[in-house]
Every structure is written in structure tokens, then in C-alpha cells.
PDB file of C-alpha atoms in Angstrom:
ATOM      1  CA  UNK A   1     126.816 113.672 121.783  1.00 53.00           C
ATOM      2  CA  UNK A   2     126.282 116.753 123.953  1.00 55.00           C
ATOM      3  CA  UNK A   3     122.718 117.092 122.657  1.00 56.00           C
ATOM      4  CA  UNK A   4     122.011 113.454 123.506  1.00 56.00           C
ATOM      5  CA  UNK A   5     123.326 113.969 127.038  1.00 53.00           C
ATOM      6  CA  UNK A   6     121.108 117.031 127.435  1.00 54.00           C
ATOM      7  CA  UNK A   7     118.043 114.943 126.631  1.00 54.00           C
ATOM      8  CA  UNK A   8     119.022 111.901 128.687  1.00 53.00           C
ATOM      9  CA  UNK A   9     120.048 113.920 131.749  1.00 55.00           C
ATOM     10  CA  UNK A  10     116.519 115.239 132.144  1.00 55.00           C
ATOM     11  CA  UNK A  11     114.964 111.762 132.195  1.00 57.00           C
ATOM     12  CA  UNK A  12     117.645 109.934 134.210  1.00 54.00           C
ATOM     13  CA  UNK A  13     115.904 110.225 137.574  1.00 58.00           C
ATOM     14  CA  UNK A  14     112.580 109.194 136.094  1.00 60.00           C
ATOM     15  CA  UNK A  15     114.250 106.097 134.647  1.00 58.00           C
ATOM     16  CA  UNK A  16     115.674 105.237 138.067  1.00 59.00           C
ATOM     17  CA  UNK A  17     112.309 105.702 139.747  1.00 61.00           C
ATOM     18  CA  UNK A  18     110.472 103.629 137.157  1.00 66.00           C
ATOM     19  CA  UNK A  19     113.094 100.882 137.028  1.00 62.00           C
ATOM     20  CA  UNK A  20     112.829 100.232 140.771  1.00 58.00           C
ATOM     21  CA  UNK A  21     109.684  98.224 140.086  1.00 51.00           C
ATOM     22  CA  UNK A  22     111.373  96.071 137.469  1.00 55.00           C
ATOM     23  CA  UNK A  23     112.596  93.349 139.860  1.00 51.00           C
ATOM     24  CA  UNK A  24     109.095  92.723 141.184  1.00 50.00           C
ATOM     25  CA  UNK A  25     107.779  92.329 137.659  1.00 48.00           C
ATOM     26  CA  UNK A  26     110.633  89.983 136.766  1.00 47.00           C
ATOM     27  CA  UNK A  27     109.384  87.394 139.255  1.00 45.00           C
ATOM     28  CA  UNK A  28     105.928  87.549 137.697  1.00 45.00           C
ATOM     29  CA  UNK A  29     107.397  87.210 134.220  1.00 46.00           C
ATOM     30  CA  UNK A  30     109.334  84.065 135.165  1.00 48.00           C
ATOM     31  CA  UNK A  31     106.016  82.367 135.949  1.00 46.00           C
ATOM     32  CA  UNK A  32     104.437  83.341 132.632  1.00 44.00           C
ATOM     33  CA  UNK A  33     103.501  80.469 130.323  1.00 43.00           C
ATOM     34  CA  UNK A  34     105.006  80.076 126.854  1.00 41.00           C
ATOM     35  CA  UNK A  35     101.659  80.902 125.232  1.00 43.00           C
ATOM     36  CA  UNK A  36     101.356  84.095 127.266  1.00 49.00           C
ATOM     37  CA  UNK A  37     104.901  85.070 126.282  1.00 48.00           C
ATOM     38  CA  UNK A  38     104.066  84.687 122.598  1.00 47.00           C
ATOM     39  CA  UNK A  39     100.956  86.822 123.030  1.00 48.00           C
ATOM     40  CA  UNK A  40     102.957  89.417 124.938  1.00 51.00           C
ATOM     41  CA  UNK A  41     105.579  89.526 122.186  1.00 49.00           C
ATOM     42  CA  UNK A  42     102.905  90.078 119.564  1.00 48.00           C
ATOM     43  CA  UNK A  43     101.310  92.853 121.612  1.00 51.00           C
ATOM     44  CA  UNK A  44     104.708  94.453 122.209  1.00 49.00           C
ATOM     45  CA  UNK A  45     105.355  94.538 118.464  1.00 50.00           C
ATOM     46  CA  UNK A  46     102.037  96.310 117.946  1.00 48.00           C
ATOM     47  CA  UNK A  47     102.877  98.755 120.723  1.00 50.00           C
ATOM     48  CA  UNK A  48     106.240  99.532 119.118  1.00 51.00           C
ATOM     49  CA  UNK A  49     104.447 100.495 115.908  1.00 42.00           C
ATOM     50  CA  UNK A  50     102.062 102.679 117.855  1.00 47.00           C
ATOM     51  CA  UNK A  51     104.891 104.349 119.752  1.00 45.00           C
ATOM     52  CA  UNK A  52     106.712 105.319 116.588  1.00 47.00           C
ATOM     53  CA  UNK A  53     103.580 107.078 115.323  1.00 49.00           C
ATOM     54  CA  UNK A  54     103.302 109.498 118.261  1.00 60.00           C
ATOM     55  CA  UNK A  55     105.155 112.618 117.158  1.00 66.00           C
ATOM     56  CA  UNK A  56     104.598 116.134 118.429  1.00 67.00           C
ATOM     57  CA  UNK A  57     104.530 118.833 115.760  1.00 59.00           C
ATOM     58  CA  UNK A  58     103.954 122.558 116.008  1.00 57.00           C
ATOM     59  CA  UNK A  59     103.185 125.072 113.292  1.00 49.00           C
ATOM     60  CA  UNK A  60     104.703 127.917 115.303  1.00 57.00           C
ATOM     61  CA  UNK A  61     108.430 128.409 114.792  1.00 62.00           C
ATOM     62  CA  UNK A  62     109.941 130.744 117.388  1.00 73.00           C
ATOM     63  CA  UNK A  63     113.178 132.603 116.706  1.00 76.00           C
ATOM     64  CA  UNK A  64     114.801 132.339 120.130  1.00 77.00           C
ATOM     65  CA  UNK A  65     117.778 134.417 118.988  1.00 74.00           C
ATOM     66  CA  UNK A  66     115.473 137.447 119.097  1.00 78.00           C
ATOM     67  CA  UNK A  67     114.510 136.794 122.709  1.00 83.00           C
ATOM     68  CA  UNK A  68     116.525 138.174 125.583  1.00 89.00           C
ATOM     69  CA  UNK A  69     118.149 135.491 127.750  1.00 91.00           C
ATOM     70  CA  UNK A  70     116.532 134.971 131.127  1.00 91.00           C
ATOM     71  CA  UNK A  71     117.913 133.956 134.516  1.00 91.00           C
ATOM     72  CA  UNK A  72     116.164 131.298 136.559  1.00 92.00           C
ATOM     73  CA  UNK A  73     116.196 131.059 140.344  1.00 92.00           C
ATOM     74  CA  UNK A  74     115.480 128.327 142.872  1.00 94.00           C
ATOM     75  CA  UNK A  75     112.135 127.442 144.386  1.00 95.00           C
ATOM     76  CA  UNK A  76     111.338 128.072 148.034  1.00 94.00           C
ATOM     77  CA  UNK A  77     108.964 126.270 150.402  1.00 95.00           C
ATOM     78  CA  UNK A  78     106.919 128.394 152.776  1.00 94.00           C
ATOM     79  CA  UNK A  79     103.532 127.922 154.440  1.00 93.00           C
ATOM     80  CA  UNK A  80     103.180 124.482 152.855  1.00 95.00           C
ATOM     81  CA  UNK A  81     103.604 125.893 149.331  1.00 96.00           C
ATOM     82  CA  UNK A  82     106.497 125.337 146.935  1.00 97.00           C
ATOM     83  CA  UNK A  83     106.946 128.423 144.785  1.00 96.00           C
ATOM     84  CA  UNK A  84     109.327 129.411 142.028  1.00 95.00           C
ATOM     85  CA  UNK A  85     108.593 132.970 141.017  1.00 93.00           C
ATOM     86  CA  UNK A  86     111.179 132.959 138.230  1.00 92.00           C
ATOM     87  CA  UNK A  87     109.166 130.374 136.246  1.00 93.00           C
ATOM     88  CA  UNK A  88     105.777 131.401 137.609  1.00 92.00           C
ATOM     89  CA  UNK A  89     104.509 128.212 139.254  1.00 92.00           C
ATOM     90  CA  UNK A  90     103.561 127.034 142.730  1.00 96.00           C
ATOM     91  CA  UNK A  91     101.835 124.044 144.301  1.00 97.00           C
ATOM     92  CA  UNK A  92     100.940 122.859 147.818  1.00 97.00           C
ATOM     93  CA  UNK A  93     103.386 120.606 149.670  1.00 97.00           C
ATOM     94  CA  UNK A  94     101.495 118.010 151.700  1.00 96.00           C
ATOM     95  CA  UNK A  95     102.741 116.223 154.805  1.00 94.00           C
ATOM     96  CA  UNK A  96     103.456 113.008 152.894  1.00 95.00           C
ATOM     97  CA  UNK A  97     105.858 114.789 150.507  1.00 96.00           C
ATOM     98  CA  UNK A  98     109.607 114.597 151.185  1.00 95.00           C
ATOM     99  CA  UNK A  99     111.278 117.645 149.660  1.00 95.00           C
ATOM    100  CA  UNK A 100     114.919 116.649 149.166  1.00 92.00           C
ATOM    101  CA  UNK A 101     117.719 118.916 150.313  1.00 88.00           C
ATOM    102  CA  UNK A 102     120.400 119.889 147.818  1.00 84.00           C
ATOM    103  CA  UNK A 103     122.853 117.351 149.247  1.00 82.00           C
ATOM    104  CA  UNK A 104     120.162 114.659 148.885  1.00 86.00           C
ATOM    105  CA  UNK A 105     119.545 115.770 145.293  1.00 85.00           C
ATOM    106  CA  UNK A 106     123.286 115.474 144.583  1.00 80.00           C
ATOM    107  CA  UNK A 107     123.298 111.968 146.068  1.00 80.00           C
ATOM    108  CA  UNK A 108     120.184 110.982 144.085  1.00 79.00           C
ATOM    109  CA  UNK A 109     121.803 112.229 140.888  1.00 75.00           C
ATOM    110  CA  UNK A 110     124.952 110.248 141.772  1.00 72.00           C
ATOM    111  CA  UNK A 111     127.170 113.168 140.808  1.00 62.00           C
ATOM    112  CA  UNK A 112     128.835 113.690 144.163  1.00 54.00           C
ATOM    113  CA  UNK A 113     128.443 116.634 146.513  1.00 51.00           C
ATOM    114  CA  UNK A 114     132.127 117.492 146.020  1.00 54.00           C
ATOM    115  CA  UNK A 115     131.263 118.737 142.526  1.00 55.00           C
ATOM    116  CA  UNK A 116     129.336 121.591 144.112  1.00 56.00           C
ATOM    117  CA  UNK A 117     131.694 122.507 146.947  1.00 56.00           C
ATOM    118  CA  UNK A 118     130.662 122.918 150.568  1.00 54.00           C
ATOM    119  CA  UNK A 119     127.606 125.121 150.063  1.00 56.00           C
ATOM    120  CA  UNK A 120     124.384 123.765 151.538  1.00 65.00           C
ATOM    121  CA  UNK A 121     122.283 125.542 148.913  1.00 74.00           C
ATOM    122  CA  UNK A 122     123.389 125.308 145.301  1.00 81.00           C
ATOM    123  CA  UNK A 123     122.715 127.887 142.630  1.00 85.00           C
ATOM    124  CA  UNK A 124     121.330 127.069 139.212  1.00 88.00           C
ATOM    125  CA  UNK A 125     124.789 127.865 137.856  1.00 88.00           C
ATOM    126  CA  UNK A 126     126.345 125.273 140.215  1.00 83.00           C
ATOM    127  CA  UNK A 127     124.116 122.569 138.761  1.00 85.00           C
ATOM    128  CA  UNK A 128     124.658 123.718 135.182  1.00 88.00           C
ATOM    129  CA  UNK A 129     128.432 123.679 135.560  1.00 85.00           C
ATOM    130  CA  UNK A 130     128.336 120.162 137.013  1.00 81.00           C
ATOM    131  CA  UNK A 131     125.751 118.753 134.581  1.00 84.00           C
ATOM    132  CA  UNK A 132     126.433 120.314 131.160  1.00 86.00           C
ATOM    133  CA  UNK A 133     123.705 122.923 131.389  1.00 91.00           C
ATOM    134  CA  UNK A 134     121.141 120.815 133.275  1.00 90.00           C
ATOM    135  CA  UNK A 135     119.871 121.852 136.710  1.00 90.00           C
ATOM    136  CA  UNK A 136     117.411 120.335 139.170  1.00 91.00           C
ATOM    137  CA  UNK A 137     115.390 122.865 141.113  1.00 93.00           C
ATOM    138  CA  UNK A 138     113.305 120.487 143.227  1.00 94.00           C
ATOM    139  CA  UNK A 139     112.952 116.760 143.823  1.00 93.00           C
ATOM    140  CA  UNK A 140     110.078 115.440 145.911  1.00 95.00           C
ATOM    141  CA  UNK A 141     109.480 111.836 146.952  1.00 95.00           C
ATOM    142  CA  UNK A 142     106.285 110.117 148.096  1.00 94.00           C
ATOM    143  CA  UNK A 143     105.308 106.536 148.875  1.00 91.00           C
ATOM    144  CA  UNK A 144     108.819 105.560 150.009  1.00 89.00           C
ATOM    145  CA  UNK A 145     110.258 106.759 146.719  1.00 87.00           C
ATOM    146  CA  UNK A 146     107.711 105.077 144.434  1.00 90.00           C
ATOM    147  CA  UNK A 147     106.372 108.477 143.382  1.00 94.00           C
ATOM    148  CA  UNK A 148     108.716 111.210 142.188  1.00 94.00           C
ATOM    149  CA  UNK A 149     108.080 114.866 141.363  1.00 95.00           C
ATOM    150  CA  UNK A 150     110.882 116.812 139.718  1.00 94.00           C
ATOM    151  CA  UNK A 151     111.355 120.343 138.418  1.00 95.00           C
ATOM    152  CA  UNK A 152     114.374 120.740 136.162  1.00 94.00           C
ATOM    153  CA  UNK A 153     115.837 123.239 133.734  1.00 94.00           C
ATOM    154  CA  UNK A 154     117.900 122.967 130.576  1.00 94.00           C
ATOM    155  CA  UNK A 155     120.071 125.952 129.701  1.00 94.00           C
ATOM    156  CA  UNK A 156     120.019 125.325 125.958  1.00 93.00           C
ATOM    157  CA  UNK A 157     123.089 127.455 125.305  1.00 92.00           C
ATOM    158  CA  UNK A 158     125.196 125.448 127.760  1.00 92.00           C
ATOM    159  CA  UNK A 159     123.766 122.063 126.771  1.00 90.00           C
ATOM    160  CA  UNK A 160     124.228 122.650 123.053  1.00 90.00           C
ATOM    161  CA  UNK A 161     120.573 122.469 121.951  1.00 89.00           C
ATOM    162  CA  UNK A 162     119.846 126.200 121.616  1.00 88.00           C
ATOM    163  CA  UNK A 163     118.904 125.842 117.932  1.00 87.00           C
ATOM    164  CA  UNK A 164     116.450 123.019 118.622  1.00 86.00           C
ATOM    165  CA  UNK A 165     112.763 123.902 118.721  1.00 86.00           C
ATOM    166  CA  UNK A 166     110.552 122.768 121.580  1.00 89.00           C
ATOM    167  CA  UNK A 167     109.054 120.201 119.197  1.00 89.00           C
ATOM    168  CA  UNK A 168     112.573 118.862 118.537  1.00 88.00           C
ATOM    169  CA  UNK A 169     113.165 118.486 122.268  1.00 89.00           C
ATOM    170  CA  UNK A 170     109.810 116.773 122.877  1.00 90.00           C
ATOM    171  CA  UNK A 171     110.325 114.336 120.012  1.00 88.00           C
ATOM    172  CA  UNK A 172     113.902 113.501 121.042  1.00 87.00           C
ATOM    173  CA  UNK A 173     112.811 112.919 124.637  1.00 88.00           C
ATOM    174  CA  UNK A 174     110.080 110.539 123.458  1.00 88.00           C
ATOM    175  CA  UNK A 175     112.581 108.757 121.215  1.00 87.00           C
ATOM    176  CA  UNK A 176     115.070 108.389 124.081  1.00 86.00           C
ATOM    177  CA  UNK A 177     112.388 106.845 126.282  1.00 87.00           C
ATOM    178  CA  UNK A 178     111.156 104.423 123.618  1.00 86.00           C
ATOM    179  CA  UNK A 179     114.706 103.294 122.832  1.00 86.00           C
ATOM    180  CA  UNK A 180     115.577 102.704 126.496  1.00 82.00           C
ATOM    181  CA  UNK A 181     116.646  99.090 127.044  1.00 80.00           C
ATOM    182  CA  UNK A 182     115.869  98.656 130.750  1.00 83.00           C
ATOM    183  CA  UNK A 183     112.159  99.571 130.694  1.00 86.00           C
ATOM    184  CA  UNK A 184     109.555  99.192 127.948  1.00 89.00           C
ATOM    185  CA  UNK A 185     108.068 102.676 127.489  1.00 90.00           C
ATOM    186  CA  UNK A 186     104.897 103.491 125.584  1.00 91.00           C
ATOM    187  CA  UNK A 187     104.189 107.061 124.497  1.00 92.00           C
ATOM    188  CA  UNK A 188     100.436 107.409 125.032  1.00 92.00           C
ATOM    189  CA  UNK A 189      99.956 111.002 123.919  1.00 92.00           C
ATOM    190  CA  UNK A 190     101.721 114.301 123.307  1.00 92.00           C
ATOM    191  CA  UNK A 191      99.628 117.453 123.427  1.00 92.00           C
ATOM    192  CA  UNK A 192      99.499 121.151 124.313  1.00 92.00           C
ATOM    193  CA  UNK A 193      98.079 121.785 127.791  1.00 94.00           C
ATOM    194  CA  UNK A 194      97.980 124.369 130.568  1.00 94.00           C
ATOM    195  CA  UNK A 195      99.867 123.926 133.829  1.00 94.00           C
ATOM    196  CA  UNK A 196      99.378 126.579 136.468  1.00 91.00           C
ATOM    197  CA  UNK A 197      98.007 128.915 133.827  1.00 90.00           C
ATOM    198  CA  UNK A 198     101.010 128.556 131.490  1.00 91.00           C
ATOM    199  CA  UNK A 199     101.310 126.691 128.194  1.00 92.00           C
ATOM    200  CA  UNK A 200     103.242 123.411 128.237  1.00 95.00           C
ATOM    201  CA  UNK A 201     103.608 120.349 126.039  1.00 93.00           C
ATOM    202  CA  UNK A 202     102.622 117.229 127.987  1.00 95.00           C
ATOM    203  CA  UNK A 203     103.870 113.743 127.187  1.00 93.00           C
ATOM    204  CA  UNK A 204     101.965 110.879 128.835  1.00 94.00           C
ATOM    205  CA  UNK A 205     104.118 107.782 129.213  1.00 93.00           C
ATOM    206  CA  UNK A 206     103.265 104.219 130.208  1.00 93.00           C
ATOM    207  CA  UNK A 207     105.640 101.402 131.163  1.00 92.00           C
ATOM    208  CA  UNK A 208     105.661  97.637 131.598  1.00 91.00           C
ATOM    209  CA  UNK A 209     106.495  97.901 135.322  1.00 91.00           C
ATOM    210  CA  UNK A 210     103.252  99.374 136.626  1.00 93.00           C
ATOM    211  CA  UNK A 211     104.304 103.015 136.579  1.00 93.00           C
ATOM    212  CA  UNK A 212     103.391 106.004 134.453  1.00 94.00           C
ATOM    213  CA  UNK A 213     104.828 109.443 133.807  1.00 94.00           C
ATOM    214  CA  UNK A 214     103.564 112.896 133.011  1.00 95.00           C
ATOM    215  CA  UNK A 215     106.281 115.076 131.471  1.00 95.00           C
ATOM    216  CA  UNK A 216     105.490 118.773 131.035  1.00 96.00           C
ATOM    217  CA  UNK A 217     107.890 121.030 129.106  1.00 94.00           C
ATOM    218  CA  UNK A 218     107.878 124.593 127.869  1.00 93.00           C
ATOM    219  CA  UNK A 219     110.562 126.858 126.494  1.00 92.00           C
ATOM    220  CA  UNK A 220     111.267 130.397 127.584  1.00 91.00           C
ATOM    221  CA  UNK A 221     114.126 132.122 125.738  1.00 91.00           C
ATOM    222  CA  UNK A 222     117.322 130.157 126.484  1.00 93.00           C
ATOM    223  CA  UNK A 223     115.712 127.700 128.951  1.00 95.00           C
ATOM    224  CA  UNK A 224     113.584 124.581 128.661  1.00 94.00           C
ATOM    225  CA  UNK A 225     111.522 124.107 131.817  1.00 95.00           C
ATOM    226  CA  UNK A 226     110.422 120.579 132.700  1.00 95.00           C
ATOM    227  CA  UNK A 227     108.029 119.283 135.349  1.00 95.00           C
ATOM    228  CA  UNK A 228     107.823 115.485 135.644  1.00 95.00           C
ATOM    229  CA  UNK A 229     105.685 113.200 137.770  1.00 95.00           C
ATOM    230  CA  UNK A 230     106.436 109.478 137.963  1.00 94.00           C
ATOM    231  CA  UNK A 231     103.801 107.454 139.819  1.00 95.00           C
ATOM    232  CA  UNK A 232     102.324 103.950 140.226  1.00 95.00           C
ATOM    233  CA  UNK A 233      99.462 103.296 137.805  1.00 96.00           C
ATOM    234  CA  UNK A 234      97.000 102.990 140.661  1.00 96.00           C
ATOM    235  CA  UNK A 235      97.741 106.604 141.656  1.00 95.00           C
ATOM    236  CA  UNK A 236      96.626 108.114 138.352  1.00 95.00           C
ATOM    237  CA  UNK A 237      93.724 109.980 139.986  1.00 96.00           C
ATOM    238  CA  UNK A 238      96.146 111.425 142.578  1.00 96.00           C
ATOM    239  CA  UNK A 239      98.516 112.538 139.810  1.00 96.00           C
ATOM    240  CA  UNK A 240      95.720 114.392 138.020  1.00 95.00           C
ATOM    241  CA  UNK A 241      94.609 116.054 141.270  1.00 96.00           C
ATOM    242  CA  UNK A 242      98.204 117.080 141.984  1.00 97.00           C
ATOM    243  CA  UNK A 243      98.553 118.694 138.544  1.00 96.00           C
ATOM    244  CA  UNK A 244      95.280 120.543 139.118  1.00 96.00           C
ATOM    245  CA  UNK A 245      96.722 121.980 142.352  1.00 96.00           C
ATOM    246  CA  UNK A 246      99.341 124.052 140.450  1.00 96.00           C
ATOM    247  CA  UNK A 247      98.727 127.790 140.582  1.00 93.00           C
ATOM    248  CA  UNK A 248     100.224 130.571 138.498  1.00 87.00           C
ATOM    249  CA  UNK A 249     102.569 133.004 140.193  1.00 88.00           C
ATOM    250  CA  UNK A 250     102.770 136.453 138.637  1.00 77.00           C
TER     251      UNK A 250
END
């Protein structure tokens, strides 16, 4: 159960962001003809088969027990750049980006600010204690909340998935998305990529509500680091340009 929560906690906000377009699509669906519904059902069945075939596998098994545990810090925003030196990434913050404060993050997560105390700036440990090893470093909104950028961490020792490989985590995340009942997810691809000069596994996700997701994950010792972008389909070119704007911090 704890392992399941560790996976679901890292996709909860993305689900909320994606699901906000569901009501608009519902109105369109109500006007769909019976013939179109039958075609849609047939296509959905085909998609389900395709989704189940997308599995990430790696030939490299890492013994994390031989790696020294690391400590992760919070990102800072300065001179229109968001930077987290502890995980080695940075990207420009444009004027249309709303970087949420910690109290706004707590409200967005619906976990209650009282769980953190009265501090205006929470530590990674504060988040982990409140969320079973999960912490959110940064949440950024664009387009009145229709686009969401999140940087989150999973302390695998606290969340109970320390023995899982990165491939295990990627596959379980994909499975959790596909099995979600509120939104129809399609796993388009899972592959090794570079983000800001570092190696990540990227999962590209489509939905039936006009939104897509890019989920980047990598593991470093006891932590899984995740960068997610949820965006309207028509902003795919923007999403790619945003990813290209990441720079490595040494």
C-alpha cells in the first residue's frame, strides 16, 4: 500500500491539472452520435492494447545500497532563473509563469498548511514527513492553470520503494496512469533522454481531454527526481522549447 501511495502521490497534481478539462469534453461527448460512440469504443480498445505494450526496460541494474545517501535542497529563483544546485538543473522563469509559494503548494496539494507549521518556507524534510517521503520542490502555473510544471522528489527509503529499480518506478507510474478511472491516458513512449545535460527516463503521455504530459525521472542514490510538464495539446511546441531551455548546474 505504501509503495502504491508513493507512485500515486507523484502524479496527483498532474491528474488534477489534466482532469480540469474533462467537463468541457463531456459536453462534446453528449452530442456524439451512436455510430461515433461505437467507433470511439473500438479505437479505445485498440489503444488499451497499445498502452499495455509500452514497458520501459533497462539492462543496467544499480545496487543503490552501495551508494551513499544524498540530501536534496530547495530551488531558488533569482535573475529570472529557477535553479536547484542539489539536483543540478536550472531553467528560465518567464513573466507568464506563476511560481507558487509554499503555502500555495500546500493548498494545491490539499494537505493543509497546518501540517507544516507556521514556517513560510518548508524544508524537504517537512514535505517528506507530511507526505510519506514525497516532496514538492517547485510548482509553476501558466495559462490560468491549464499548464503545470512540477519538480518533485521521492525519498525511496521513507516511501518504502528503496529496493525498486528506476525501471520498476517508471513502469508502475505508467500502470497507475493507464488504470486511472477519471481520465483515459495513453502511454505514447518511454525512452532514455537528456534533460539539462543529465540522463532521465521520459514518459510521453496523451489523454482524451486535450492535454499531454512529459514525465522525466532519474534516480540518484536514495532519491527519485521527477520533472513533469502538463500542457494543452496545442502547446506541444512550447513544451519542447521549454525542455530545451534547461541548463546543467555543476
